[in-house]
């Protein structure tokens, strides 16, 4: 097993290694997903969030061994890059990979567990969420700062932004689920609009986001921003529901 630990936690490496080695039998379940599982472990005063990635299929096991970085390694390295760019994400602590001579096996990403107030999803699913407009406008400014720094977060979806309230009506934003991300010198307009298309199906939220984004991105008018943001949002929602209908047809016997 290969274990890479953030230098800040080097002294706790034996404990972290033990948590990973005993992941299946210890820890508190936090997310019990079909593909990945997350458990919480106590390390002194710090709660660790350890994500166990599903073992890839045969082709990807070979690809991750020889041609691509594992999801755990990408999550760790991308978290480091986000922090270097002043973008919020839970403190990256370690990643671990197990492999044979020819293929990648199981991998783990270890980060600090954050206590937050909500995710973006609550803004979508809870009508009249308290201070919703203020939070949404600050979220757009956060997303704009990503774009200005050339960061394309490919999983920019409702559950992947954690939100923590500060004093004086201010909020902090933290990205999670980081293994799909591109870093560019700059992002063009279409990429920026497409990057915001997975967040909400609600037209009124898209209109508000467009209004705030237009205050920051002066190369296009608010009407142009609203049109393209809704175009990509509507396109994503249409394809998403088509895919769900197709899955139901293919699994009609269940």
Short mmCIF file of C-alpha atoms in Angstrom, two decimals:
data_model
loop_
_atom_site.label_atom_id
_atom_site.label_comp_id
_atom_site.label_asym_id
_atom_site.label_seq_id
_atom_site.Cartn_x
_atom_site.Cartn_y
_atom_site.Cartn_z
CA UNK A 1 0.00 0.00 0.00
CA UNK A 2 1.32 3.42 -0.97
CA UNK A 3 0.49 6.18 1.51
CA UNK A 4 1.28 9.86 0.91
CA UNK A 5 0.67 12.16 3.89
CA UNK A 6 0.49 15.94 4.05
CA UNK A 7 3.71 17.07 5.81
CA UNK A 8 1.57 18.81 8.44
CA UNK A 9 0.29 15.37 9.52
CA UNK A 10 3.50 13.36 9.10
CA UNK A 11 3.69 12.63 12.83
CA UNK A 12 0.23 11.03 12.67
CA UNK A 13 1.08 8.79 9.69
CA UNK A 14 0.91 5.50 11.67
CA UNK A 15 -2.59 6.33 12.95
CA UNK A 16 -3.79 7.36 9.49
CA UNK A 17 -2.37 4.17 8.00
CA UNK A 18 -4.18 2.14 10.66
CA UNK A 19 -7.51 3.84 9.89
CA UNK A 20 -7.15 2.98 6.20
CA UNK A 21 -6.06 -0.59 6.80
CA UNK A 22 -9.05 -1.16 9.09
CA UNK A 23 -11.53 0.96 7.11
CA UNK A 24 -14.02 -1.86 6.54
CA UNK A 25 -14.36 -2.72 10.23
CA UNK A 26 -13.95 0.58 12.08
CA UNK A 27 -14.98 4.23 11.78
CA UNK A 28 -18.39 5.89 11.67
CA UNK A 29 -20.26 5.56 8.36
CA UNK A 30 -20.95 8.98 6.84
CA UNK A 31 -21.85 8.13 3.22
CA UNK A 32 -22.72 4.56 2.22
CA UNK A 33 -22.84 4.88 -1.56
CA UNK A 34 -23.02 2.22 -4.25
CA UNK A 35 -19.72 3.37 -5.75
CA UNK A 36 -17.86 5.04 -2.88
CA UNK A 37 -18.06 5.02 0.90
CA UNK A 38 -17.03 7.70 3.40
CA UNK A 39 -16.28 7.08 7.06
CA UNK A 40 -15.26 9.41 9.89
CA UNK A 41 -12.34 8.75 12.24
CA UNK A 42 -11.09 10.72 15.24
CA UNK A 43 -7.43 11.79 15.17
CA UNK A 44 -6.85 13.83 18.31
CA UNK A 45 -8.87 17.01 17.95
CA UNK A 46 -9.35 16.47 14.20
CA UNK A 47 -12.12 14.43 12.59
CA UNK A 48 -10.89 12.68 9.45
CA UNK A 49 -13.12 12.15 6.44
CA UNK A 50 -11.82 9.03 4.64
CA UNK A 51 -13.30 8.27 1.24
CA UNK A 52 -12.92 4.76 -0.14
CA UNK A 53 -13.20 4.66 -3.92
CA UNK A 54 -14.75 1.63 -5.58
CA UNK A 55 -12.25 -0.70 -7.24
CA UNK A 56 -12.28 0.24 -10.95
CA UNK A 57 -13.29 -2.13 -13.72
CA UNK A 58 -10.54 -4.16 -15.39
CA UNK A 59 -9.74 -1.63 -18.13
CA UNK A 60 -9.57 1.29 -15.70
CA UNK A 61 -7.50 -0.71 -13.23
CA UNK A 62 -4.82 -1.00 -15.90
CA UNK A 63 -5.28 2.63 -16.99
CA UNK A 64 -4.92 3.94 -13.43
CA UNK A 65 -1.82 1.83 -12.92
CA UNK A 66 0.07 2.97 -16.01
CA UNK A 67 -1.60 5.96 -17.67
CA UNK A 68 -3.80 7.97 -15.28
CA UNK A 69 -3.62 9.11 -11.70
CA UNK A 70 -6.05 7.46 -9.30
CA UNK A 71 -9.14 9.36 -8.14
CA UNK A 72 -7.65 9.50 -4.64
CA UNK A 73 -4.38 11.01 -5.85
CA UNK A 74 -6.16 13.54 -8.05
CA UNK A 75 -8.44 14.53 -5.16
CA UNK A 76 -5.42 15.16 -2.93
CA UNK A 77 -3.36 17.03 -5.52
CA UNK A 78 -6.30 19.11 -6.74
CA UNK A 79 -7.16 20.05 -3.14
CA UNK A 80 -3.60 21.27 -2.69
CA UNK A 81 -3.86 23.36 -5.86
CA UNK A 82 -7.18 24.85 -4.79
CA UNK A 83 -5.73 25.95 -1.46
CA UNK A 84 -2.71 27.43 -3.25
CA UNK A 85 -5.19 29.48 -5.30
CA UNK A 86 -7.12 30.65 -2.27
CA UNK A 87 -10.14 28.43 -3.00
CA UNK A 88 -11.88 26.73 -0.10
CA UNK A 89 -11.81 22.96 0.26
CA UNK A 90 -11.44 20.68 3.31
CA UNK A 91 -7.80 20.34 4.38
CA UNK A 92 -6.18 17.52 2.35
CA UNK A 93 -4.43 15.10 4.70
CA UNK A 94 -3.40 11.99 2.75
CA UNK A 95 -4.14 9.55 -0.04
CA UNK A 96 -3.48 5.85 -0.31
CA UNK A 97 -3.33 3.38 -3.22
CA UNK A 98 -3.04 -0.38 -3.34
CA UNK A 99 -1.83 -2.00 -6.55
CA UNK A 100 -0.35 -5.12 -8.06
CA UNK A 101 2.39 -5.05 -10.68
CA UNK A 102 -0.20 -4.74 -13.46
CA UNK A 103 -3.26 -2.96 -12.05
CA UNK A 104 -4.61 -0.43 -9.57
CA UNK A 105 -6.79 -1.69 -6.73
CA UNK A 106 -8.46 0.23 -3.95
CA UNK A 107 -7.68 3.86 -3.18
CA UNK A 108 -8.54 6.26 -0.33
CA UNK A 109 -8.60 10.04 0.05
CA UNK A 110 -8.26 11.52 3.53
CA UNK A 111 -9.34 15.07 4.35
CA UNK A 112 -10.53 17.04 7.34
CA UNK A 113 -14.24 16.76 8.12
CA UNK A 114 -15.82 20.22 8.16
CA UNK A 115 -18.81 21.35 10.17
CA UNK A 116 -20.95 23.44 7.81
CA UNK A 117 -24.44 24.94 7.71
CA UNK A 118 -25.68 23.82 4.30
CA UNK A 119 -24.80 22.85 0.74
CA UNK A 120 -25.96 24.47 -2.46
CA UNK A 121 -28.58 21.69 -2.68
CA UNK A 122 -30.63 23.24 0.15
CA UNK A 123 -31.03 26.40 -1.92
CA UNK A 124 -32.56 24.31 -4.70
CA UNK A 125 -34.75 22.00 -2.64
CA UNK A 126 -36.01 24.21 0.20
CA UNK A 127 -38.38 27.00 -0.88
CA UNK A 128 -37.70 30.33 0.81
CA UNK A 129 -34.48 29.13 2.43
CA UNK A 130 -33.35 31.88 4.87
CA UNK A 131 -31.08 34.47 3.23
CA UNK A 132 -31.18 32.46 -0.01
CA UNK A 133 -30.60 35.36 -2.41
CA UNK A 134 -27.61 36.65 -0.47
CA UNK A 135 -26.08 33.15 -0.30
CA UNK A 136 -26.67 32.57 -4.01
CA UNK A 137 -25.09 35.87 -5.01
CA UNK A 138 -22.04 35.14 -2.87
CA UNK A 139 -21.87 31.66 -4.40
CA UNK A 140 -21.80 33.22 -7.88
CA UNK A 141 -18.94 35.46 -6.82
CA UNK A 142 -17.14 32.37 -5.50
CA UNK A 143 -17.70 30.59 -8.82
CA UNK A 144 -16.54 33.64 -10.74
CA UNK A 145 -13.29 33.61 -8.76
CA UNK A 146 -12.80 29.97 -9.83
CA UNK A 147 -13.28 30.95 -13.45
CA UNK A 148 -10.96 33.94 -13.22
CA UNK A 149 -8.23 31.62 -11.91
CA UNK A 150 -8.76 29.20 -14.79
CA UNK A 151 -10.27 26.46 -12.62
CA UNK A 152 -12.87 24.27 -14.30
CA UNK A 153 -14.60 22.16 -11.64
CA UNK A 154 -16.25 19.45 -13.71
CA UNK A 155 -18.46 18.22 -10.85
CA UNK A 156 -19.82 21.66 -10.02
CA UNK A 157 -23.14 20.22 -8.84
CA UNK A 158 -25.55 20.93 -5.93
CA UNK A 159 -24.01 18.61 -3.35
CA UNK A 160 -20.39 19.46 -4.01
CA UNK A 161 -20.24 22.94 -2.50
CA UNK A 162 -20.31 23.13 1.30
CA UNK A 163 -21.40 26.45 2.78
CA UNK A 164 -20.54 27.84 6.19
CA UNK A 165 -22.06 31.00 7.63
CA UNK A 166 -19.84 33.65 9.15
CA UNK A 167 -20.80 36.89 10.85
CA UNK A 168 -22.21 39.97 9.12
CA UNK A 169 -24.07 38.02 6.42
CA UNK A 170 -20.94 36.51 4.89
CA UNK A 171 -20.47 32.89 3.82
CA UNK A 172 -17.51 30.64 3.10
CA UNK A 173 -17.62 28.05 0.33
CA UNK A 174 -15.73 24.76 0.13
CA UNK A 175 -15.52 22.38 -2.84
CA UNK A 176 -15.62 18.61 -2.35
CA UNK A 177 -15.55 15.57 -4.66
CA UNK A 178 -12.52 16.96 -6.45
CA UNK A 179 -11.21 14.19 -8.71
CA UNK A 180 -12.58 15.74 -11.94
CA UNK A 181 -11.03 19.17 -12.47
CA UNK A 182 -9.14 21.05 -15.18
CA UNK A 183 -6.75 23.96 -14.72
CA UNK A 184 -6.41 26.46 -17.58
CA UNK A 185 -4.60 29.73 -18.19
CA UNK A 186 -8.05 31.23 -18.74
CA UNK A 187 -11.66 30.16 -19.29
CA UNK A 188 -13.68 31.33 -22.28
CA UNK A 189 -17.26 32.52 -21.98
CA UNK A 190 -18.93 29.31 -23.16
CA UNK A 191 -16.92 27.15 -20.76
CA UNK A 192 -17.88 29.46 -17.88
CA UNK A 193 -21.58 29.22 -18.68
CA UNK A 194 -21.49 25.46 -19.20
CA UNK A 195 -19.66 25.06 -15.89
CA UNK A 196 -22.69 26.49 -14.07
CA UNK A 197 -25.26 24.32 -15.85
CA UNK A 198 -25.51 21.40 -13.38
CA UNK A 199 -26.56 23.39 -10.34
CA UNK A 200 -30.30 23.95 -10.58
CA UNK A 201 -33.26 23.31 -12.90
CA UNK A 202 -35.01 26.44 -11.64
CA UNK A 203 -35.19 29.32 -14.10
CA UNK A 204 -35.54 31.95 -11.37
CA UNK A 205 -32.28 30.80 -9.75
CA UNK A 206 -30.49 30.88 -13.10
CA UNK A 207 -31.81 34.40 -13.71
CA UNK A 208 -30.48 35.56 -10.35
CA UNK A 209 -27.12 33.88 -10.98
CA UNK A 210 -26.96 35.53 -14.40
CA UNK A 211 -27.67 38.92 -12.89
CA UNK A 212 -24.84 38.57 -10.36
CA UNK A 213 -22.40 37.09 -12.87
CA UNK A 214 -23.08 40.02 -15.23
CA UNK A 215 -21.95 42.45 -12.53
CA UNK A 216 -18.55 40.73 -12.54
CA UNK A 217 -18.09 39.64 -16.15
CA UNK A 218 -18.34 42.78 -18.23
CA UNK A 219 -17.37 41.27 -21.60
CA UNK A 220 -20.98 40.19 -22.15
CA UNK A 221 -24.35 41.76 -21.43
CA UNK A 222 -26.65 40.38 -18.77
CA UNK A 223 -29.04 39.22 -21.50
CA UNK A 224 -26.27 37.27 -23.23
CA UNK A 225 -25.16 35.70 -19.96
CA UNK A 226 -28.73 34.75 -19.02
CA UNK A 227 -29.39 33.25 -22.44
CA UNK A 228 -26.27 31.05 -22.49
CA UNK A 229 -26.50 30.02 -18.85
CA UNK A 230 -30.09 28.89 -19.33
CA UNK A 231 -29.26 27.24 -22.67
CA UNK A 232 -26.66 24.98 -21.05
CA UNK A 233 -28.82 24.38 -17.96
CA UNK A 234 -31.84 23.37 -20.05
CA UNK A 235 -29.66 21.18 -22.26
CA UNK A 236 -28.19 19.39 -19.25
CA UNK A 237 -31.60 18.83 -17.65
CA UNK A 238 -33.04 17.46 -20.91
CA UNK A 239 -30.16 14.99 -21.35
CA UNK A 240 -30.25 14.04 -17.67
CA UNK A 241 -33.94 13.10 -17.79
CA UNK A 242 -33.53 11.31 -21.13
CA UNK A 243 -30.82 9.18 -19.56
CA UNK A 244 -33.02 8.37 -16.55
CA UNK A 245 -35.91 7.34 -18.81
CA UNK A 246 -33.58 5.12 -20.82
CA UNK A 247 -32.28 3.43 -17.67
CA UNK A 248 -35.83 2.71 -16.55
CA UNK A 249 -36.63 1.12 -19.90
CA UNK A 250 -33.52 -1.02 -19.82
CA UNK A 251 -34.31 -2.16 -16.25
CA UNK A 252 -38.06 -2.58 -16.74
CA UNK A 253 -38.04 -5.99 -15.05
CA UNK A 254 -36.87 -4.61 -11.70
#
